[in-house]
Short mmCIF file of C-alpha atoms in Angstrom, two decimals:
data_model
loop_
_atom_site.label_atom_id
_atom_site.label_comp_id
_atom_site.label_asym_id
_atom_site.label_seq_id
_atom_site.Cartn_x
_atom_site.Cartn_y
_atom_site.Cartn_z
CA ARG A 1 239.50 98.03 19.86
CA ILE A 2 241.02 95.11 18.30
CA HIS A 3 240.96 91.56 19.83
CA HIS A 4 243.51 89.17 18.61
CA VAL A 5 242.58 85.56 17.98
CA TRP A 6 245.45 82.98 17.04
CA ALA A 7 244.64 80.41 14.61
CA LEU A 8 246.15 77.69 16.56
CA ASP A 9 244.37 78.67 19.78
CA TRP A 10 241.14 78.58 17.89
CA TRP A 11 241.84 75.10 16.37
CA GLU A 12 242.68 73.67 19.98
CA ASP A 13 239.68 75.19 21.75
CA PRO A 14 237.25 77.15 19.62
CA ASP A 15 234.56 77.50 22.52
CA LYS A 16 237.28 79.02 24.68
CA GLU A 17 238.16 81.50 22.13
CA LEU A 18 234.65 82.26 21.30
CA ARG A 19 234.07 83.00 25.01
CA ARG A 20 237.02 85.52 24.90
CA ILE A 21 235.60 87.13 21.82
CA LEU A 22 232.07 87.71 23.38
CA THR A 23 233.85 89.15 26.60
CA ALA A 24 235.94 91.50 24.51
CA VAL A 25 232.81 92.75 22.74
CA ASP A 26 231.03 93.36 26.01
CA GLU A 27 233.89 95.22 27.32
CA ALA A 28 234.21 97.20 24.37
CA LYS A 29 230.46 98.17 24.44
CA ASN A 30 230.68 99.19 28.09
CA ALA A 31 234.07 101.05 27.80
CA PRO A 32 233.78 104.96 27.66
CA ARG A 33 234.36 106.31 24.12
CA GLN A 34 237.71 107.95 23.62
CA ALA A 35 239.37 109.99 20.92
CA PRO A 36 241.56 107.63 18.68
CA ALA A 37 245.05 107.51 20.10
CA ALA A 38 248.32 107.81 18.18
CA ARG A 39 249.42 104.59 16.80
CA PRO A 40 252.21 103.20 18.86
CA ARG A 41 255.43 102.34 17.02
CA ASP A 42 255.55 98.69 18.15
CA VAL A 43 252.21 97.75 16.61
CA VAL A 44 252.88 95.25 13.84
CA ASP A 45 251.23 95.52 10.40
CA LEU A 46 250.03 92.25 8.98
CA ASP A 47 252.33 92.68 5.97
CA GLN A 48 255.22 93.45 8.28
CA LEU A 49 254.41 90.11 10.20
CA GLU A 50 254.16 87.91 7.05
CA ARG A 51 257.19 89.22 5.20
CA VAL A 52 260.40 89.42 7.10
CA PRO A 53 263.51 91.34 5.99
CA THR A 54 266.54 89.06 5.92
CA GLU A 55 269.97 90.11 6.84
CA ALA A 56 273.39 88.47 7.01
CA PRO A 57 274.12 86.82 10.50
CA SER A 58 276.38 88.36 12.98
CA ALA A 59 279.86 87.26 12.74
CA SER A 60 279.71 86.26 16.62
CA LEU A 61 276.83 83.87 15.93
CA PRO A 62 277.31 80.19 14.79
CA VAL A 63 276.51 79.44 11.12
CA TYR A 64 275.07 76.32 9.57
CA GLU A 65 277.75 74.09 8.12
CA PHE A 66 276.70 71.44 5.54
CA TYR A 67 278.24 68.20 4.21
CA ASN A 68 279.53 69.10 0.89
CA GLU A 69 281.31 65.82 -0.42
CA ARG A 70 280.17 64.13 -3.65
CA VAL A 71 280.51 60.57 -5.26
CA GLU A 72 282.31 61.06 -8.60
CA ARG A 73 280.02 60.31 -11.31
CA ASP A 74 279.72 61.07 -15.16
CA THR A 75 275.98 60.82 -15.14
CA PRO A 76 273.12 61.05 -12.69
CA CYS A 77 272.67 58.20 -10.29
CA THR A 78 269.47 56.00 -10.73
CA ALA A 79 267.53 54.51 -7.87
CA ASP A 80 268.70 51.00 -8.87
CA GLU A 81 272.31 52.12 -8.72
CA PHE A 82 271.90 53.86 -5.45
CA ALA A 83 270.16 50.73 -3.85
CA ASP A 84 272.88 48.48 -5.10
CA PRO A 85 273.94 46.44 -1.93
CA ALA A 86 277.46 47.21 -2.85
CA ASN A 87 276.97 50.89 -1.95
CA THR A 88 275.48 50.00 1.47
CA SER A 89 278.49 50.48 3.54
CA GLN A 90 279.38 53.71 1.76
CA ILE A 91 275.79 55.10 2.29
CA ARG A 92 276.04 54.34 6.06
CA ALA A 93 279.51 55.98 6.33
CA GLN A 94 278.02 59.01 4.40
CA LEU A 95 275.04 59.43 6.67
CA LEU A 96 277.37 59.32 9.76
CA GLN A 97 279.45 62.17 8.21
CA VAL A 98 276.27 64.15 7.42
CA LEU A 99 275.34 63.75 11.23
CA GLN A 100 278.62 64.95 12.26
CA LYS A 101 278.44 68.01 10.39
CA GLU A 102 274.80 69.00 10.27
CA ALA A 103 273.09 67.41 13.35
CA PRO A 104 270.49 67.88 14.66
CA ILE A 105 269.16 67.44 11.07
CA SER A 106 265.52 66.63 9.94
CA ARG A 107 264.82 63.42 8.06
CA ASN A 108 263.72 65.54 5.07
CA LEU A 109 267.14 67.36 4.92
CA ILE A 110 269.14 64.11 5.22
CA ARG A 111 267.31 62.85 2.05
CA ARG A 112 268.00 66.03 0.20
CA ARG A 113 271.62 65.76 1.21
CA MET A 114 272.09 62.33 0.10
CA MET A 115 270.49 63.03 -3.35
CA GLU A 116 273.02 65.87 -3.80
CA VAL A 117 275.84 63.61 -2.77
CA TRP A 118 274.82 60.89 -5.24
CA SER A 119 273.58 63.18 -7.92
CA ILE A 120 270.17 61.71 -7.69
CA PRO A 121 267.77 63.85 -9.93
CA ARG A 122 264.56 62.95 -8.15
CA ILE A 123 263.25 61.19 -5.19
CA SER A 124 261.53 57.69 -5.40
CA ILE A 125 260.16 55.23 -3.19
CA ARG A 126 263.31 52.95 -3.62
CA VAL A 127 265.89 55.78 -2.94
CA ASP A 128 263.65 56.80 0.15
CA HIS A 129 263.55 53.06 1.28
CA THR A 130 267.33 52.85 1.02
CA ILE A 131 268.05 55.81 3.14
CA GLU A 132 265.48 54.81 5.63
CA GLU A 133 266.96 51.22 5.86
CA ALA A 134 270.48 52.81 6.35
CA LEU A 135 269.20 55.00 9.05
CA ARG A 136 267.41 52.27 10.87
CA PHE A 137 270.54 50.08 10.76
CA LEU A 138 272.69 52.98 12.31
CA ARG A 139 270.11 53.17 15.18
CA LEU A 140 270.64 56.89 15.63
CA ARG A 141 269.16 59.15 18.38
CA SER A 142 266.13 60.77 17.00
CA THR A 143 263.21 62.99 18.17
CA GLY A 144 259.87 63.74 16.65
CA VAL A 145 258.01 61.51 14.14
CA ASN A 146 257.52 61.03 10.45
CA TYR A 147 258.29 64.27 8.33
CA ARG A 148 259.29 66.01 11.55
CA LYS A 149 261.79 63.61 12.82
CA PHE A 150 265.25 65.02 13.59
CA TYR A 151 268.42 62.89 14.02
CA TRP A 152 271.15 63.69 16.49
CA ALA A 153 274.98 62.94 16.71
CA ASP A 154 276.20 60.84 19.50
CA ASP A 155 277.71 63.70 21.43
CA GLN A 156 274.49 65.82 21.39
CA ASN A 157 271.61 65.73 23.97
CA PRO A 158 268.41 67.04 22.81
CA GLU A 159 267.26 68.01 26.41
CA GLY A 160 270.31 70.18 27.03
CA TYR A 161 270.75 71.56 23.46
CA ASP A 162 271.49 75.22 23.52
CA THR A 163 272.93 76.13 20.18
CA PHE A 164 271.34 77.68 17.14
CA ARG A 165 272.84 77.87 13.64
CA LEU A 166 272.18 80.49 11.02
CA PRO A 167 272.33 80.47 7.21
CA THR A 168 275.01 81.89 5.21
CA ASP A 169 274.82 82.86 1.52
CA ALA A 170 275.29 79.02 0.47
CA PRO A 171 271.91 77.71 -0.57
CA GLN A 172 272.50 74.45 1.29
CA THR A 173 272.34 76.33 4.44
CA GLN A 174 269.00 77.93 3.91
CA ARG A 175 266.51 75.78 6.00
CA GLN A 176 262.73 75.76 6.04
CA ILE A 177 261.18 76.06 9.40
CA GLU A 178 260.17 72.50 9.37
CA ASP A 179 263.88 71.47 8.94
CA ILE A 180 265.07 73.40 12.20
CA ALA A 181 264.66 71.06 15.37
CA PRO A 182 262.44 72.59 18.05
CA GLU A 183 265.15 72.53 20.44
CA GLU A 184 267.25 74.58 18.12
CA LEU A 185 264.45 77.05 17.75
CA ALA A 186 264.15 77.08 21.42
CA ALA A 187 267.71 78.17 21.73
CA ALA A 188 267.26 80.96 19.23
CA VAL A 189 264.19 82.16 21.56
CA ARG A 190 266.41 82.13 24.47
CA TYR A 191 268.94 84.21 22.70
CA ILE A 192 266.36 86.86 21.52
CA LEU A 193 264.95 87.17 25.08
CA GLN A 194 268.49 87.84 26.43
CA THR A 195 268.62 90.99 24.46
CA GLN A 196 264.98 91.94 24.23
CA PHE A 197 263.84 90.50 27.66
CA SER A 198 260.03 90.68 26.83
CA LEU A 199 258.28 90.60 23.40
CA THR A 200 254.78 90.12 22.02
CA PHE A 201 254.33 86.82 20.33
CA ASP A 202 254.12 88.68 17.02
CA ASP A 203 257.52 90.39 17.53
CA LEU A 204 259.11 87.24 18.83
CA ILE A 205 257.86 85.33 15.76
CA ARG A 206 259.34 87.93 13.51
CA GLU A 207 262.84 88.02 15.38
CA VAL A 208 262.98 84.07 15.00
CA ALA A 209 262.25 84.30 11.37
CA ALA A 210 264.63 87.01 10.61
CA LEU A 211 267.48 85.06 12.42
CA PHE A 212 266.99 82.01 10.14
CA ARG A 213 266.20 84.14 7.00
CA ILE A 214 262.62 82.71 6.71
CA PRO A 215 260.98 85.41 4.41
CA ARG A 216 257.29 84.78 5.61
CA CYS A 217 255.78 84.27 8.97
CA THR A 218 253.21 81.53 7.92
CA THR A 219 250.99 79.47 10.17
CA LEU A 220 253.47 77.01 10.15
CA VAL A 221 256.30 79.26 11.48
CA GLN A 222 253.88 80.75 14.06
CA GLN A 223 253.07 77.18 15.16
CA MET A 224 256.95 76.07 15.32
CA VAL A 225 257.85 79.13 17.23
CA ARG A 226 255.21 78.65 19.72
CA GLN A 227 256.32 74.91 20.22
CA ALA A 228 259.81 76.36 20.93
CA VAL A 229 258.50 78.97 23.32
CA ASN A 230 256.76 76.08 25.02
CA LEU A 231 260.04 74.16 25.59
CA VAL A 232 261.62 77.30 27.06
CA VAL A 233 258.91 77.92 29.41
CA HIS A 234 258.95 74.34 30.47
CA ALA A 235 262.64 74.64 31.18
CA GLY A 236 261.83 77.64 33.48
CA ASP A 237 263.63 80.27 31.09
CA ALA A 238 260.76 82.25 30.22
CA SER A 239 256.99 83.02 30.99
CA VAL A 240 253.80 83.70 28.94
CA ASP A 241 251.59 86.30 29.66
CA GLU A 242 248.54 85.13 27.58
CA ALA A 243 246.33 88.20 28.58
CA ASN A 244 248.75 90.62 26.82
CA ASN A 245 250.18 87.96 24.38
CA ARG A 246 253.81 88.56 25.61
CA VAL A 247 256.76 86.25 26.33
CA SER A 248 259.16 87.39 28.94
CA ARG A 249 262.53 86.10 30.03
CA GLU A 250 262.74 84.72 33.50
#
């Protein structure tokens, strides 16, 4: 018999997980011995869980569009040039254009996009401060905190957001799991449950990772998908069977 222990559950309440382990051991000792059963097809190997095949998104699903304008320059932009007050208005306008194209977008991805726009070869404290000051001036709607902070366009409502955007072959559309807003991941979870109805957490994590072309189901990927599932459950669109480690559509 195999008893599954999720790393995040152990981190949050190790005593509870230890009691579950001891209970599982006692049940296994008292259970009658049986001949090994044929391995079901839906059991997932660890290698399968960690490495996810990536496929092109369906033509019917929305894809990620990115801001692709550039400041015409002959040489890379230095931090001092970028922070020049003469560029302040242009930087603010560009940030709004990035938001219109890519929101919800993570703070980290905004910083990366502005570096591409201005041909800035490396991040620095001054570059980061200049971007942060412009974002603060614009008073944009945001969710999350620090490096997991996401900015939203004026016409977007995080609470009612129901869209997810898939990558294309353009490298700018390939996002890390931490650059995808929890609300967008929740929309992907809803989409998967509409077609699959009920999945184990392992299978659901693999499906979400495959949608966004995330090659490995790391601990962070598992954590972010679980956070998205919590949003879907809180909205009444899904339920979780902890005993059987399954998520089902409501």
